[in-house]
Amino acid sequence: YLSKSFASRHGFACYNTDEVRKEIVGVSAQTRCRAGLNGGIYTAEFTEKTYLALLDKARSRLKKGESGVVLDGSYSKEKERFRVLELAKSLAAEAVFVFCTCSEVIVQHRLLQRARDPEAVSDGNWEIYVSQKKSFEMPSELKAHELLSVDTDTSKDNLLQLLEKNLSLTAV
């Protein structure tokens, strides 16, 4: 929810992996697509297709002269982050990854809330979280100016202020 709020405050387009993934298969964002871990639209191949689609959307917006785009996804693999950096470089843009963390108690609480929300887009659950956590490639390849680590165990307003301060932006 942070990415959409941040993008809205700054007039940026925001693309979410869950929404784009479902757009590719032609279902509404709120359609539940639970096929289990690494199944259905959550295979490694479909995930790669989804991340490439996000890059295409960002490229299109930035080429039109928009000042910013927010890509909302886990970017759990170095190769996914590398593609974003390459796109930014090719368009003389800046890429900053926001690495969000919080306690597992908060993660469990948020996953339960999301599971009860009929408007929720993500199909993520505890099993998926644990699996992603195990396979996550820490962003050690990123330079200091390309990575902002944020503990999300605070209010959305505090997080937005923190992002704006660290990214040298003001709300529009």
Short mmCIF file of C-alpha atoms in Angstrom, two decimals:
data_model
loop_
_atom_site.label_atom_id
_atom_site.label_comp_id
_atom_site.label_asym_id
_atom_site.label_seq_id
_atom_site.Cartn_x
_atom_site.Cartn_y
_atom_site.Cartn_z
CA TYR A 1 0.00 0.00 0.00
CA LEU A 2 3.01 2.23 0.39
CA SER A 3 3.92 2.20 -3.30
CA LYS A 4 0.49 3.36 -4.48
CA SER A 5 0.33 6.09 -1.85
CA PHE A 6 3.81 7.31 -2.72
CA ALA A 7 3.12 7.27 -6.47
CA SER A 8 -0.17 9.09 -6.02
CA ARG A 9 1.45 11.83 -3.91
CA HIS A 10 4.00 12.47 -6.65
CA GLY A 11 1.91 11.97 -9.76
CA PHE A 12 3.85 8.86 -10.76
CA ALA A 13 2.47 5.79 -12.51
CA CYS A 14 2.55 2.72 -10.27
CA TYR A 15 2.70 -0.84 -11.56
CA ASN A 16 2.24 -3.78 -9.22
CA THR A 17 3.43 -7.28 -10.08
CA ASP A 18 0.21 -8.88 -8.88
CA GLU A 19 -1.95 -6.56 -10.98
CA VAL A 20 0.22 -6.91 -14.09
CA ARG A 21 0.41 -10.70 -13.68
CA LYS A 22 -3.39 -10.90 -13.69
CA GLU A 23 -3.67 -8.39 -16.53
CA ILE A 24 -1.48 -10.67 -18.66
CA VAL A 25 -3.88 -13.60 -18.20
CA GLY A 26 -6.95 -11.41 -18.62
CA VAL A 27 -8.56 -11.62 -15.19
CA SER A 28 -9.54 -8.83 -12.84
CA ALA A 29 -6.96 -7.79 -10.25
CA GLN A 30 -9.18 -9.06 -7.43
CA THR A 31 -9.64 -12.53 -8.94
CA ARG A 32 -8.01 -15.10 -6.68
CA CYS A 33 -5.49 -17.24 -8.58
CA ARG A 34 -4.19 -19.54 -5.89
CA ALA A 35 -2.49 -22.43 -7.62
CA GLY A 36 -0.07 -23.21 -4.83
CA LEU A 37 3.58 -22.47 -4.59
CA ASN A 38 5.28 -22.20 -8.01
CA GLY A 39 2.12 -23.13 -9.87
CA GLY A 40 -0.33 -21.49 -12.26
CA ILE A 41 0.55 -17.83 -12.84
CA TYR A 42 3.22 -18.05 -10.14
CA THR A 43 5.75 -20.22 -11.97
CA ALA A 44 9.28 -18.88 -12.44
CA GLU A 45 8.58 -18.45 -16.16
CA PHE A 46 5.41 -16.44 -15.59
CA THR A 47 7.11 -14.37 -12.93
CA GLU A 48 9.85 -13.45 -15.41
CA LYS A 49 7.19 -12.54 -17.98
CA THR A 50 5.52 -10.33 -15.37
CA TYR A 51 8.70 -8.48 -14.46
CA LEU A 52 9.51 -7.92 -18.14
CA ALA A 53 6.00 -6.49 -18.62
CA LEU A 54 6.63 -4.07 -15.74
CA LEU A 55 9.82 -2.94 -17.44
CA ASP A 56 7.95 -2.38 -20.70
CA LYS A 57 5.36 -0.26 -18.89
CA ALA A 58 8.05 1.79 -17.15
CA ARG A 59 10.00 2.24 -20.39
CA SER A 60 6.90 3.48 -22.18
CA ARG A 61 6.07 6.03 -19.45
CA LEU A 62 9.61 7.32 -19.09
CA LYS A 63 10.08 7.64 -22.85
CA LYS A 64 6.96 9.83 -22.89
CA GLY A 65 8.79 12.16 -20.52
CA GLU A 66 7.11 11.26 -17.24
CA SER A 67 9.22 12.19 -14.25
CA GLY A 68 8.86 8.94 -12.36
CA VAL A 69 7.45 5.44 -12.25
CA VAL A 70 7.01 3.15 -9.26
CA LEU A 71 7.45 -0.59 -9.81
CA ASP A 72 5.96 -2.56 -6.93
CA GLY A 73 7.30 -6.08 -6.58
CA SER A 74 9.63 -8.17 -4.48
CA TYR A 75 12.55 -7.92 -6.92
CA SER A 76 13.94 -10.90 -5.07
CA LYS A 77 16.51 -11.82 -7.73
CA GLU A 78 19.62 -9.90 -8.70
CA LYS A 79 18.80 -10.34 -12.41
CA GLU A 80 15.44 -8.60 -11.90
CA ARG A 81 17.12 -5.64 -10.21
CA PHE A 82 19.84 -5.54 -12.87
CA ARG A 83 17.20 -5.15 -15.61
CA VAL A 84 15.70 -2.16 -13.80
CA LEU A 85 19.12 -0.56 -13.43
CA GLU A 86 19.88 -1.15 -17.11
CA LEU A 87 16.57 0.40 -18.15
CA ALA A 88 17.19 3.44 -15.96
CA LYS A 89 20.70 3.81 -17.36
CA SER A 90 19.47 3.56 -20.96
CA LEU A 91 16.98 6.36 -20.32
CA ALA A 92 19.33 8.52 -18.21
CA ALA A 93 17.01 7.98 -15.23
CA GLU A 94 17.71 7.09 -11.63
CA ALA A 95 16.60 3.81 -10.07
CA VAL A 96 16.19 3.43 -6.32
CA PHE A 97 15.07 0.19 -4.70
CA VAL A 98 13.14 0.47 -1.45
CA PHE A 99 13.87 -2.61 0.65
CA CYS A 100 10.93 -2.98 3.04
CA THR A 101 11.24 -5.04 6.20
CA CYS A 102 9.15 -5.63 9.31
CA SER A 103 8.78 -8.25 12.01
CA GLU A 104 7.29 -11.62 11.14
CA VAL A 105 4.45 -10.90 13.57
CA ILE A 106 3.53 -7.88 11.46
CA VAL A 107 3.91 -9.92 8.24
CA GLN A 108 1.49 -12.57 9.58
CA HIS A 109 -0.99 -9.91 10.67
CA ARG A 110 -0.87 -8.15 7.28
CA LEU A 111 -1.24 -11.43 5.37
CA LEU A 112 -4.31 -12.33 7.44
CA GLN A 113 -5.84 -8.89 6.85
CA ARG A 114 -5.19 -9.14 3.13
CA ALA A 115 -6.72 -12.64 2.94
CA ARG A 116 -9.96 -11.23 4.38
CA ASP A 117 -10.05 -8.23 2.05
CA PRO A 118 -12.20 -8.89 -1.06
CA GLU A 119 -10.47 -5.98 -2.84
CA ALA A 120 -6.96 -7.35 -2.22
CA VAL A 121 -4.94 -8.09 -5.34
CA SER A 122 -2.17 -10.29 -3.98
CA ASP A 123 -2.60 -14.03 -3.58
CA GLY A 124 0.35 -14.15 -1.20
CA ASN A 125 0.11 -16.16 2.00
CA TRP A 126 2.41 -17.36 4.78
CA GLU A 127 3.66 -20.38 2.78
CA ILE A 128 4.63 -18.13 -0.14
CA TYR A 129 6.26 -15.61 2.20
CA VAL A 130 8.41 -18.29 3.84
CA SER A 131 9.45 -19.69 0.47
CA GLN A 132 10.29 -16.25 -0.93
CA LYS A 133 12.25 -15.39 2.19
CA LYS A 134 14.41 -18.51 1.74
CA SER A 135 15.15 -17.82 -1.92
CA PHE A 136 15.52 -14.03 -1.64
CA GLU A 137 18.83 -12.73 -2.95
CA MET A 138 19.88 -9.84 -0.74
CA PRO A 139 20.53 -6.67 -2.79
CA SER A 140 24.25 -6.55 -1.95
CA GLU A 141 25.07 -5.64 -5.56
CA LEU A 142 23.29 -2.29 -5.22
CA LYS A 143 25.23 0.88 -4.49
CA ALA A 144 24.24 3.03 -1.51
CA HIS A 145 22.37 5.55 -3.69
CA GLU A 146 20.39 2.71 -5.33
CA LEU A 147 19.02 1.21 -2.12
CA LEU A 148 16.89 2.58 0.69
CA SER A 149 16.09 0.17 3.54
CA VAL A 150 12.86 0.91 5.39
CA ASP A 151 11.28 -0.75 8.43
CA THR A 152 7.58 -0.60 7.58
CA ASP A 153 6.42 -1.14 11.16
CA THR A 154 5.16 2.45 11.40
CA SER A 155 2.37 4.57 9.97
CA LYS A 156 1.97 5.18 6.26
CA ASP A 157 2.43 8.94 6.81
CA ASN A 158 5.75 8.37 8.59
CA LEU A 159 6.89 6.06 5.79
CA LEU A 160 5.93 8.56 3.10
CA GLN A 161 7.84 11.31 4.89
CA LEU A 162 10.86 9.03 5.23
CA LEU A 163 10.79 8.17 1.53
CA GLU A 164 10.43 11.82 0.52
CA LYS A 165 13.27 12.89 2.77
CA ASN A 166 15.62 10.16 1.53
CA LEU A 167 14.65 10.54 -2.12
CA SER A 168 14.69 14.35 -1.99
CA LEU A 169 11.07 14.69 -3.10
CA THR A 170 8.12 16.73 -1.95
CA ALA A 171 4.48 15.83 -2.38
CA VAL A 172 2.56 17.47 -5.24
#
